[in-house]
């Protein structure tokens, strides 16, 4: 499975990246016109070969969920304020391409092109009735887990099989209590899963934190997991969990995706699990070549 993180998006300089860094203001020279977390970006991601698309949500004051990455609208848009303190009606009026610049503010190539392009969660699910998605809760507000569970219940029953959720510890705990059948993960559940499995995975026991979850496996941590890759993948599948290899993790706030040929070379031959990438348009063709290479050996 190929998981397109943020769909097809504009790349940016990741030097000294922090949680509040305005990534639109450090955009690299654009090679395409897609903006993250938009319907067009998601559609292009599926067309490029993504099996699953990841996007971010914030509750709005008029009872919806806005699909948007940032905690505030100040960085990317022509608006101001905390995203979750706005109505969806207001958010639809904003230009989400307003703040993108690759030359320190001399030019803004997407300004005026993103008016009305911020979708709601219901917009996305209605546009892609069979699409598979990983939804990121951006806050640590426990009530947000309850609100998202309520939004899920409004969807057809089959939707729970194609939707997964991750985010802050508090909202994910609430969400899992409300909808225990939907795969969900937080940073703490992932940490407990991997540490516990490293400790006693040799026994064949799958830790409770690894069950019905999403498991991101940094490729530099993977060799420590008992039975990696095939036996580990089989055990997680039997526990109803989805595994995605991601880029190396060195103890900071951020990890990367499987985004380069060098990243692919660190995956075991014949690897059959999921892959998270920030560059689906480049990675999907590379993945096809890797699979063709493995099947001809």
PDB file of C-alpha atoms in Angstrom:
ATOM      1  CA  UNK A   1       0.000   0.000   0.000  1.00  0.00           C
ATOM      2  CA  UNK A   2       1.259   3.442  -0.908  1.00  0.00           C
ATOM      3  CA  UNK A   3       0.187   6.155   1.536  1.00  0.00           C
ATOM      4  CA  UNK A   4       0.416   9.691   0.135  1.00  0.00           C
ATOM      5  CA  UNK A   5       1.144  11.992   3.073  1.00  0.00           C
ATOM      6  CA  UNK A   6      -0.712  15.309   2.446  1.00  0.00           C
ATOM      7  CA  UNK A   7      -1.473  14.091  -1.082  1.00  0.00           C
ATOM      8  CA  UNK A   8       0.525  15.850  -3.779  1.00  0.00           C
ATOM      9  CA  UNK A   9       1.849  19.004  -2.169  1.00  0.00           C
ATOM     10  CA  UNK A  10       4.418  21.750  -2.604  1.00  0.00           C
ATOM     11  CA  UNK A  11       7.850  20.781  -1.286  1.00  0.00           C
ATOM     12  CA  UNK A  12       9.664  23.041   1.177  1.00  0.00           C
ATOM     13  CA  UNK A  13      12.999  23.536   2.891  1.00  0.00           C
ATOM     14  CA  UNK A  14      13.049  21.295   5.977  1.00  0.00           C
ATOM     15  CA  UNK A  15      16.120  22.854   7.641  1.00  0.00           C
ATOM     16  CA  UNK A  16      15.523  23.486  11.378  1.00  0.00           C
ATOM     17  CA  UNK A  17      11.835  22.684  10.967  1.00  0.00           C
ATOM     18  CA  UNK A  18       9.617  23.318  14.006  1.00  0.00           C
ATOM     19  CA  UNK A  19       5.940  22.716  14.749  1.00  0.00           C
ATOM     20  CA  UNK A  20       5.058  26.355  14.080  1.00  0.00           C
ATOM     21  CA  UNK A  21       7.288  26.856  11.017  1.00  0.00           C
ATOM     22  CA  UNK A  22       5.413  28.482   8.133  1.00  0.00           C
ATOM     23  CA  UNK A  23       6.344  25.984   5.441  1.00  0.00           C
ATOM     24  CA  UNK A  24       4.522  27.939   2.700  1.00  0.00           C
ATOM     25  CA  UNK A  25       7.035  30.750   3.193  1.00  0.00           C
ATOM     26  CA  UNK A  26       9.949  28.375   2.514  1.00  0.00           C
ATOM     27  CA  UNK A  27       8.481  26.602  -0.515  1.00  0.00           C
ATOM     28  CA  UNK A  28      10.955  25.204  -3.020  1.00  0.00           C
ATOM     29  CA  UNK A  29      10.524  26.269  -6.652  1.00  0.00           C
ATOM     30  CA  UNK A  30       7.250  24.624  -7.708  1.00  0.00           C
ATOM     31  CA  UNK A  31       7.162  21.811 -10.247  1.00  0.00           C
ATOM     32  CA  UNK A  32       3.360  21.397 -10.253  1.00  0.00           C
ATOM     33  CA  UNK A  33       0.263  23.389  -9.301  1.00  0.00           C
ATOM     34  CA  UNK A  34      -1.247  21.202  -6.564  1.00  0.00           C
ATOM     35  CA  UNK A  35      -1.827  22.447  -3.016  1.00  0.00           C
ATOM     36  CA  UNK A  36      -1.987  20.014  -0.108  1.00  0.00           C
ATOM     37  CA  UNK A  37      -5.274  18.965   1.478  1.00  0.00           C
ATOM     38  CA  UNK A  38      -7.358  19.859  -1.569  1.00  0.00           C
ATOM     39  CA  UNK A  39      -9.729  17.736  -3.647  1.00  0.00           C
ATOM     40  CA  UNK A  40      -7.541  18.222  -6.730  1.00  0.00           C
ATOM     41  CA  UNK A  41      -4.427  17.100  -4.857  1.00  0.00           C
ATOM     42  CA  UNK A  42      -6.179  13.993  -3.531  1.00  0.00           C
ATOM     43  CA  UNK A  43      -7.562  13.067  -6.944  1.00  0.00           C
ATOM     44  CA  UNK A  44      -4.119  13.462  -8.515  1.00  0.00           C
ATOM     45  CA  UNK A  45      -2.599  11.340  -5.742  1.00  0.00           C
ATOM     46  CA  UNK A  46      -4.956   8.447  -6.418  1.00  0.00           C
ATOM     47  CA  UNK A  47      -4.344   8.797 -10.151  1.00  0.00           C
ATOM     48  CA  UNK A  48      -0.569   8.730  -9.515  1.00  0.00           C
ATOM     49  CA  UNK A  49      -0.852   5.383  -7.710  1.00  0.00           C
ATOM     50  CA  UNK A  50      -1.710   6.130  -4.068  1.00  0.00           C
ATOM     51  CA  UNK A  51      -3.795   3.490  -2.295  1.00  0.00           C
ATOM     52  CA  UNK A  52      -4.430   5.794   0.681  1.00  0.00           C
ATOM     53  CA  UNK A  53      -4.262   9.578   1.069  1.00  0.00           C
ATOM     54  CA  UNK A  54      -3.498  11.313   4.371  1.00  0.00           C
ATOM     55  CA  UNK A  55      -5.051  14.645   5.300  1.00  0.00           C
ATOM     56  CA  UNK A  56      -5.524  16.877   8.345  1.00  0.00           C
ATOM     57  CA  UNK A  57      -8.723  18.091  10.000  1.00  0.00           C
ATOM     58  CA  UNK A  58      -9.877  20.786  12.422  1.00  0.00           C
ATOM     59  CA  UNK A  59     -13.384  21.144  13.917  1.00  0.00           C
ATOM     60  CA  UNK A  60     -15.173  24.344  12.957  1.00  0.00           C
ATOM     61  CA  UNK A  61     -17.598  26.552  14.857  1.00  0.00           C
ATOM     62  CA  UNK A  62     -20.498  25.495  12.614  1.00  0.00           C
ATOM     63  CA  UNK A  63     -20.197  21.795  13.370  1.00  0.00           C
ATOM     64  CA  UNK A  64     -18.042  20.583  10.504  1.00  0.00           C
ATOM     65  CA  UNK A  65     -14.419  19.522  10.008  1.00  0.00           C
ATOM     66  CA  UNK A  66     -12.146  21.649   7.822  1.00  0.00           C
ATOM     67  CA  UNK A  67      -9.481  19.803   5.836  1.00  0.00           C
ATOM     68  CA  UNK A  68      -6.406  21.949   6.407  1.00  0.00           C
ATOM     69  CA  UNK A  69      -2.945  21.379   7.856  1.00  0.00           C
ATOM     70  CA  UNK A  70      -2.065  24.420   9.958  1.00  0.00           C
ATOM     71  CA  UNK A  71      -3.192  25.326  13.466  1.00  0.00           C
ATOM     72  CA  UNK A  72      -3.803  28.880  12.223  1.00  0.00           C
ATOM     73  CA  UNK A  73      -4.764  30.198   8.800  1.00  0.00           C
ATOM     74  CA  UNK A  74      -2.163  32.989   8.856  1.00  0.00           C
ATOM     75  CA  UNK A  75       0.661  31.157   7.065  1.00  0.00           C
ATOM     76  CA  UNK A  76      -1.015  29.845   3.904  1.00  0.00           C
ATOM     77  CA  UNK A  77      -4.097  32.012   3.502  1.00  0.00           C
ATOM     78  CA  UNK A  78      -5.203  35.646   3.433  1.00  0.00           C
ATOM     79  CA  UNK A  79      -7.076  35.110   6.712  1.00  0.00           C
ATOM     80  CA  UNK A  80      -6.084  35.352  10.355  1.00  0.00           C
ATOM     81  CA  UNK A  81      -6.742  33.333  13.483  1.00  0.00           C
ATOM     82  CA  UNK A  82      -6.870  29.813  14.830  1.00  0.00           C
ATOM     83  CA  UNK A  83      -8.370  27.414  12.306  1.00  0.00           C
ATOM     84  CA  UNK A  84     -10.706  25.682  14.761  1.00  0.00           C
ATOM     85  CA  UNK A  85     -12.123  29.047  15.886  1.00  0.00           C
ATOM     86  CA  UNK A  86     -13.564  29.751  12.423  1.00  0.00           C
ATOM     87  CA  UNK A  87     -16.704  28.593  10.650  1.00  0.00           C
ATOM     88  CA  UNK A  88     -16.483  26.378   7.602  1.00  0.00           C
ATOM     89  CA  UNK A  89     -18.455  29.040   5.749  1.00  0.00           C
ATOM     90  CA  UNK A  90     -15.692  31.583   6.450  1.00  0.00           C
ATOM     91  CA  UNK A  91     -12.873  29.156   5.700  1.00  0.00           C
ATOM     92  CA  UNK A  92     -14.316  28.508   2.250  1.00  0.00           C
ATOM     93  CA  UNK A  93     -13.841  32.192   1.398  1.00  0.00           C
ATOM     94  CA  UNK A  94     -10.078  32.109   1.977  1.00  0.00           C
ATOM     95  CA  UNK A  95      -7.331  31.839  -0.616  1.00  0.00           C
ATOM     96  CA  UNK A  96      -5.308  28.832   0.548  1.00  0.00           C
ATOM     97  CA  UNK A  97      -2.582  29.575  -1.999  1.00  0.00           C
ATOM     98  CA  UNK A  98      -2.049  33.123  -0.763  1.00  0.00           C
ATOM     99  CA  UNK A  99       1.097  32.634   1.343  1.00  0.00           C
ATOM    100  CA  UNK A 100       3.220  30.353  -0.837  1.00  0.00           C
ATOM    101  CA  UNK A 101       6.526  31.865  -1.911  1.00  0.00           C
ATOM    102  CA  UNK A 102       9.803  30.375  -3.085  1.00  0.00           C
ATOM    103  CA  UNK A 103      11.807  33.597  -3.230  1.00  0.00           C
ATOM    104  CA  UNK A 104      11.405  35.202   0.187  1.00  0.00           C
ATOM    105  CA  UNK A 105       8.197  37.029  -0.666  1.00  0.00           C
ATOM    106  CA  UNK A 106       9.146  38.634  -3.958  1.00  0.00           C
ATOM    107  CA  UNK A 107       6.570  36.544  -5.819  1.00  0.00           C
ATOM    108  CA  UNK A 108       3.571  34.439  -4.789  1.00  0.00           C
ATOM    109  CA  UNK A 109       2.841  32.023  -7.648  1.00  0.00           C
ATOM    110  CA  UNK A 110      -0.362  30.552  -6.204  1.00  0.00           C
ATOM    111  CA  UNK A 111      -1.920  33.748  -4.883  1.00  0.00           C
ATOM    112  CA  UNK A 112      -5.489  34.020  -6.155  1.00  0.00           C
ATOM    113  CA  UNK A 113      -5.565  30.388  -7.290  1.00  0.00           C
ATOM    114  CA  UNK A 114      -6.732  28.840  -4.020  1.00  0.00           C
ATOM    115  CA  UNK A 115      -9.934  30.776  -3.289  1.00  0.00           C
ATOM    116  CA  UNK A 116     -12.644  28.411  -2.065  1.00  0.00           C
ATOM    117  CA  UNK A 117     -10.453  25.313  -2.275  1.00  0.00           C
ATOM    118  CA  UNK A 118     -10.429  24.390   1.426  1.00  0.00           C
ATOM    119  CA  UNK A 119     -12.763  21.366   1.614  1.00  0.00           C
ATOM    120  CA  UNK A 120     -14.690  19.950   4.532  1.00  0.00           C
ATOM    121  CA  UNK A 121     -14.396  16.334   5.669  1.00  0.00           C
ATOM    122  CA  UNK A 122     -17.863  15.656   4.245  1.00  0.00           C
ATOM    123  CA  UNK A 123     -16.767  17.146   0.891  1.00  0.00           C
ATOM    124  CA  UNK A 124     -13.833  14.737   0.695  1.00  0.00           C
ATOM    125  CA  UNK A 125     -15.821  11.651   1.640  1.00  0.00           C
ATOM    126  CA  UNK A 126     -18.623  12.533  -0.790  1.00  0.00           C
ATOM    127  CA  UNK A 127     -16.157  13.178  -3.634  1.00  0.00           C
ATOM    128  CA  UNK A 128     -14.310   9.882  -3.081  1.00  0.00           C
ATOM    129  CA  UNK A 129     -17.006   7.422  -1.900  1.00  0.00           C
ATOM    130  CA  UNK A 130     -14.632   4.454  -2.153  1.00  0.00           C
ATOM    131  CA  UNK A 131     -11.374   6.285  -1.358  1.00  0.00           C
ATOM    132  CA  UNK A 132      -9.179   5.148   1.511  1.00  0.00           C
ATOM    133  CA  UNK A 133      -7.923   7.848   3.867  1.00  0.00           C
ATOM    134  CA  UNK A 134      -5.761   8.379   6.941  1.00  0.00           C
ATOM    135  CA  UNK A 135      -7.108  11.348   8.917  1.00  0.00           C
ATOM    136  CA  UNK A 136      -4.870  13.374  11.228  1.00  0.00           C
ATOM    137  CA  UNK A 137      -6.367  15.096  14.277  1.00  0.00           C
ATOM    138  CA  UNK A 138      -4.160  18.136  14.840  1.00  0.00           C
ATOM    139  CA  UNK A 139      -5.088  18.939  18.447  1.00  0.00           C
ATOM    140  CA  UNK A 140      -4.861  17.160  21.793  1.00  0.00           C
ATOM    141  CA  UNK A 141      -8.463  18.026  22.652  1.00  0.00           C
ATOM    142  CA  UNK A 142     -10.321  14.881  23.789  1.00  0.00           C
ATOM    143  CA  UNK A 143     -13.619  16.297  22.575  1.00  0.00           C
ATOM    144  CA  UNK A 144     -12.279  16.353  19.037  1.00  0.00           C
ATOM    145  CA  UNK A 145     -12.115  12.558  19.101  1.00  0.00           C
ATOM    146  CA  UNK A 146     -15.765  12.480  20.121  1.00  0.00           C
ATOM    147  CA  UNK A 147     -16.740  14.920  17.369  1.00  0.00           C
ATOM    148  CA  UNK A 148     -14.854  12.967  14.719  1.00  0.00           C
ATOM    149  CA  UNK A 149     -16.479   9.718  15.846  1.00  0.00           C
ATOM    150  CA  UNK A 150     -19.876  11.404  15.477  1.00  0.00           C
ATOM    151  CA  UNK A 151     -18.934  12.494  11.956  1.00  0.00           C
ATOM    152  CA  UNK A 152     -17.915   8.933  11.115  1.00  0.00           C
ATOM    153  CA  UNK A 153     -21.257   7.589  12.303  1.00  0.00           C
ATOM    154  CA  UNK A 154     -23.002   9.728   9.676  1.00  0.00           C
ATOM    155  CA  UNK A 155     -21.141   7.831   6.955  1.00  0.00           C
ATOM    156  CA  UNK A 156     -22.227   4.492   5.468  1.00  0.00           C
ATOM    157  CA  UNK A 157     -21.150   1.513   7.546  1.00  0.00           C
ATOM    158  CA  UNK A 158     -18.581   0.485   4.931  1.00  0.00           C
ATOM    159  CA  UNK A 159     -16.719   3.780   5.452  1.00  0.00           C
ATOM    160  CA  UNK A 160     -15.199   2.512   8.699  1.00  0.00           C
ATOM    161  CA  UNK A 161     -13.288  -0.072   6.679  1.00  0.00           C
ATOM    162  CA  UNK A 162     -11.579   2.558   4.509  1.00  0.00           C
ATOM    163  CA  UNK A 163     -10.883   5.266   7.104  1.00  0.00           C
ATOM    164  CA  UNK A 164      -8.101   5.363   9.714  1.00  0.00           C
ATOM    165  CA  UNK A 165      -7.250   8.040  12.271  1.00  0.00           C
ATOM    166  CA  UNK A 166      -4.160   9.259  14.113  1.00  0.00           C
ATOM    167  CA  UNK A 167      -3.311  12.262  16.260  1.00  0.00           C
ATOM    168  CA  UNK A 168      -2.948  13.467  19.833  1.00  0.00           C
ATOM    169  CA  UNK A 169      -3.124  11.029  22.715  1.00  0.00           C
ATOM    170  CA  UNK A 170      -6.275  12.492  24.301  1.00  0.00           C
ATOM    171  CA  UNK A 171      -8.517  12.679  21.193  1.00  0.00           C
ATOM    172  CA  UNK A 172      -7.365   9.284  19.968  1.00  0.00           C
ATOM    173  CA  UNK A 173      -8.195   7.702  23.334  1.00  0.00           C
ATOM    174  CA  UNK A 174     -11.662   9.228  23.134  1.00  0.00           C
ATOM    175  CA  UNK A 175     -12.112   8.209  19.498  1.00  0.00           C
ATOM    176  CA  UNK A 176     -11.105   4.611  20.207  1.00  0.00           C
ATOM    177  CA  UNK A 177     -13.567   4.433  23.097  1.00  0.00           C
ATOM    178  CA  UNK A 178     -16.324   5.716  20.796  1.00  0.00           C
ATOM    179  CA  UNK A 179     -15.443   3.632  17.719  1.00  0.00           C
ATOM    180  CA  UNK A 180     -13.195   0.725  18.772  1.00  0.00           C
ATOM    181  CA  UNK A 181     -13.528  -0.939  15.380  1.00  0.00           C
ATOM    182  CA  UNK A 182     -11.721   1.820  13.455  1.00  0.00           C
ATOM    183  CA  UNK A 183      -7.926   1.678  13.230  1.00  0.00           C
ATOM    184  CA  UNK A 184      -6.443   4.541  15.273  1.00  0.00           C
ATOM    185  CA  UNK A 185      -3.008   5.546  16.568  1.00  0.00           C
ATOM    186  CA  UNK A 186      -1.381   8.232  18.672  1.00  0.00           C
ATOM    187  CA  UNK A 187       2.281   8.934  19.319  1.00  0.00           C
ATOM    188  CA  UNK A 188       2.135   7.204  22.700  1.00  0.00           C
ATOM    189  CA  UNK A 189       0.342   4.096  21.393  1.00  0.00           C
ATOM    190  CA  UNK A 190       2.892   3.782  18.587  1.00  0.00           C
ATOM    191  CA  UNK A 191       5.780   4.149  21.027  1.00  0.00           C
ATOM    192  CA  UNK A 192       4.303   1.532  23.381  1.00  0.00           C
ATOM    193  CA  UNK A 193       3.707  -0.821  20.480  1.00  0.00           C
ATOM    194  CA  UNK A 194       7.237  -0.683  19.085  1.00  0.00           C
ATOM    195  CA  UNK A 195       9.067  -0.715  22.428  1.00  0.00           C
ATOM    196  CA  UNK A 196       6.968  -3.615  23.715  1.00  0.00           C
ATOM    197  CA  UNK A 197       7.450  -5.593  20.534  1.00  0.00           C
ATOM    198  CA  UNK A 198      11.211  -5.082  20.605  1.00  0.00           C
ATOM    199  CA  UNK A 199      11.189  -6.334  24.198  1.00  0.00           C
ATOM    200  CA  UNK A 200       9.145  -9.500  23.818  1.00  0.00           C
ATOM    201  CA  UNK A 201       8.162  -9.931  20.183  1.00  0.00           C
ATOM    202  CA  UNK A 202      10.367 -13.027  20.098  1.00  0.00           C
ATOM    203  CA  UNK A 203       7.612 -14.812  22.042  1.00  0.00           C
ATOM    204  CA  UNK A 204       5.082 -14.287  19.275  1.00  0.00           C
ATOM    205  CA  UNK A 205       2.835 -12.214  21.531  1.00  0.00           C
ATOM    206  CA  UNK A 206       1.480  -9.060  19.888  1.00  0.00           C
ATOM    207  CA  UNK A 207       1.364  -6.173  22.410  1.00  0.00           C
ATOM    208  CA  UNK A 208      -2.086  -4.729  23.047  1.00  0.00           C
ATOM    209  CA  UNK A 209      -0.888  -1.305  21.824  1.00  0.00           C
ATOM    210  CA  UNK A 210      -0.214  -2.869  18.410  1.00  0.00           C
ATOM    211  CA  UNK A 211      -3.781  -4.081  17.906  1.00  0.00           C
ATOM    212  CA  UNK A 212      -6.262  -2.435  15.528  1.00  0.00           C
ATOM    213  CA  UNK A 213      -3.793   0.366  14.939  1.00  0.00           C
ATOM    214  CA  UNK A 214      -1.654   2.139  12.366  1.00  0.00           C
ATOM    215  CA  UNK A 215       2.016   1.336  12.840  1.00  0.00           C
ATOM    216  CA  UNK A 216       4.681   3.641  11.388  1.00  0.00           C
ATOM    217  CA  UNK A 217       8.015   1.825  11.261  1.00  0.00           C
ATOM    218  CA  UNK A 218      11.132   3.999  10.690  1.00  0.00           C
ATOM    219  CA  UNK A 219      13.430   2.097   8.366  1.00  0.00           C
ATOM    220  CA  UNK A 220      16.369   2.463  10.768  1.00  0.00           C
ATOM    221  CA  UNK A 221      14.292   0.950  13.622  1.00  0.00           C
ATOM    222  CA  UNK A 222      12.787  -1.884  11.576  1.00  0.00           C
ATOM    223  CA  UNK A 223      15.709  -4.358  11.951  1.00  0.00           C
ATOM    224  CA  UNK A 224      15.102  -4.390  15.729  1.00  0.00           C
ATOM    225  CA  UNK A 225      11.587  -5.757  15.266  1.00  0.00           C
ATOM    226  CA  UNK A 226      11.399  -9.525  15.715  1.00  0.00           C
ATOM    227  CA  UNK A 227      10.629 -11.277  12.438  1.00  0.00           C
ATOM    228  CA  UNK A 228      10.982  -8.171  10.303  1.00  0.00           C
ATOM    229  CA  UNK A 229       9.615  -7.975   7.724  1.00  0.00           C
ATOM    230  CA  UNK A 230       7.423 -10.954   6.847  1.00  0.00           C
ATOM    231  CA  UNK A 231       6.682 -12.461  10.239  1.00  0.00           C
ATOM    232  CA  UNK A 232       6.175  -8.995  11.751  1.00  0.00           C
ATOM    233  CA  UNK A 233       3.772  -8.013   8.960  1.00  0.00           C
ATOM    234  CA  UNK A 234       1.833 -11.255   9.352  1.00  0.00           C
ATOM    235  CA  UNK A 235       1.503 -10.745  13.107  1.00  0.00           C
ATOM    236  CA  UNK A 236       0.321  -7.169  12.726  1.00  0.00           C
ATOM    237  CA  UNK A 237      -2.174  -8.189  10.035  1.00  0.00           C
ATOM    238  CA  UNK A 238      -3.577 -10.832  12.380  1.00  0.00           C
ATOM    239  CA  UNK A 239      -3.967  -8.044  14.974  1.00  0.00           C
ATOM    240  CA  UNK A 240      -5.910  -5.969  12.387  1.00  0.00           C
ATOM    241  CA  UNK A 241      -3.187  -3.326  12.147  1.00  0.00           C
ATOM    242  CA  UNK A 242      -1.781  -1.560   9.081  1.00  0.00           C
ATOM    243  CA  UNK A 243       2.010  -1.199   8.859  1.00  0.00           C
ATOM    244  CA  UNK A 244       3.753   1.592   6.937  1.00  0.00           C
ATOM    245  CA  UNK A 245       7.497   1.977   6.530  1.00  0.00           C
ATOM    246  CA  UNK A 246       8.623   5.591   6.946  1.00  0.00           C
ATOM    247  CA  UNK A 247      11.960   7.390   6.728  1.00  0.00           C
ATOM    248  CA  UNK A 248      14.624   7.115   9.452  1.00  0.00           C
ATOM    249  CA  UNK A 249      13.926   8.491  12.914  1.00  0.00           C
ATOM    250  CA  UNK A 250      16.721   9.886  15.088  1.00  0.00           C
ATOM    251  CA  UNK A 251      14.845  11.078  18.159  1.00  0.00           C
ATOM    252  CA  UNK A 252      13.619  14.483  17.000  1.00  0.00           C
ATOM    253  CA  UNK A 253      10.122  15.786  16.370  1.00  0.00           C
ATOM    254  CA  UNK A 254       9.982  14.755  12.747  1.00  0.00           C
ATOM    255  CA  UNK A 255      10.596  11.768  10.541  1.00  0.00           C
ATOM    256  CA  UNK A 256      10.424  11.632   6.773  1.00  0.00           C
ATOM    257  CA  UNK A 257       8.702   9.427   4.285  1.00  0.00           C
ATOM    258  CA  UNK A 258      10.130   6.885   1.870  1.00  0.00           C
ATOM    259  CA  UNK A 259      10.888   9.582  -0.671  1.00  0.00           C
ATOM    260  CA  UNK A 260      14.146   8.712  -2.448  1.00  0.00           C
ATOM    261  CA  UNK A 261      15.824   5.757  -4.186  1.00  0.00           C
ATOM    262  CA  UNK A 262      18.182   5.547  -1.189  1.00  0.00           C
ATOM    263  CA  UNK A 263      15.169   5.052   1.085  1.00  0.00           C
ATOM    264  CA  UNK A 264      13.919   2.234  -1.139  1.00  0.00           C
ATOM    265  CA  UNK A 265      17.269   0.489  -0.959  1.00  0.00           C
ATOM    266  CA  UNK A 266      16.826   0.209   2.827  1.00  0.00           C
ATOM    267  CA  UNK A 267      13.616  -1.799   2.416  1.00  0.00           C
ATOM    268  CA  UNK A 268      14.018  -5.599   2.387  1.00  0.00           C
ATOM    269  CA  UNK A 269      13.726  -7.348  -0.966  1.00  0.00           C
ATOM    270  CA  UNK A 270      10.127  -8.426  -1.480  1.00  0.00           C
ATOM    271  CA  UNK A 271       8.805  -6.070   1.196  1.00  0.00           C
ATOM    272  CA  UNK A 272       5.000  -6.404   1.187  1.00  0.00           C
ATOM    273  CA  UNK A 273       3.920  -3.796   3.734  1.00  0.00           C
ATOM    274  CA  UNK A 274       2.774  -0.223   3.383  1.00  0.00           C
ATOM    275  CA  UNK A 275       4.940   2.760   2.490  1.00  0.00           C
ATOM    276  CA  UNK A 276       4.370   6.357   3.579  1.00  0.00           C
ATOM    277  CA  UNK A 277       5.687   8.936   1.149  1.00  0.00           C
ATOM    278  CA  UNK A 278       5.630  12.700   0.720  1.00  0.00           C
ATOM    279  CA  UNK A 279       6.291  12.365  -3.011  1.00  0.00           C
ATOM    280  CA  UNK A 280       3.710   9.965  -4.401  1.00  0.00           C
ATOM    281  CA  UNK A 281       4.132  11.197  -7.980  1.00  0.00           C
ATOM    282  CA  UNK A 282       7.812  10.176  -7.907  1.00  0.00           C
ATOM    283  CA  UNK A 283       7.614   7.184  -5.589  1.00  0.00           C
ATOM    284  CA  UNK A 284       4.782   5.252  -7.261  1.00  0.00           C
ATOM    285  CA  UNK A 285       6.758   4.624 -10.487  1.00  0.00           C
ATOM    286  CA  UNK A 286       9.848   3.771  -8.416  1.00  0.00           C
ATOM    287  CA  UNK A 287       7.837   1.260  -6.389  1.00  0.00           C
ATOM    288  CA  UNK A 288       6.631  -0.417  -9.584  1.00  0.00           C
ATOM    289  CA  UNK A 289      10.253  -0.776 -10.722  1.00  0.00           C
ATOM    290  CA  UNK A 290      11.273  -2.235  -7.354  1.00  0.00           C
ATOM    291  CA  UNK A 291       8.472  -4.804  -7.417  1.00  0.00           C
ATOM    292  CA  UNK A 292       9.302  -5.783 -10.990  1.00  0.00           C
ATOM    293  CA  UNK A 293      12.948  -6.213  -9.981  1.00  0.00           C
ATOM    294  CA  UNK A 294      12.033  -8.406  -7.023  1.00  0.00           C
ATOM    295  CA  UNK A 295       9.664 -10.633  -9.021  1.00  0.00           C
ATOM    296  CA  UNK A 296      12.255 -11.300 -11.719  1.00  0.00           C
ATOM    297  CA  UNK A 297      14.954 -12.424  -9.278  1.00  0.00           C
TER     298      UNK A 297
END
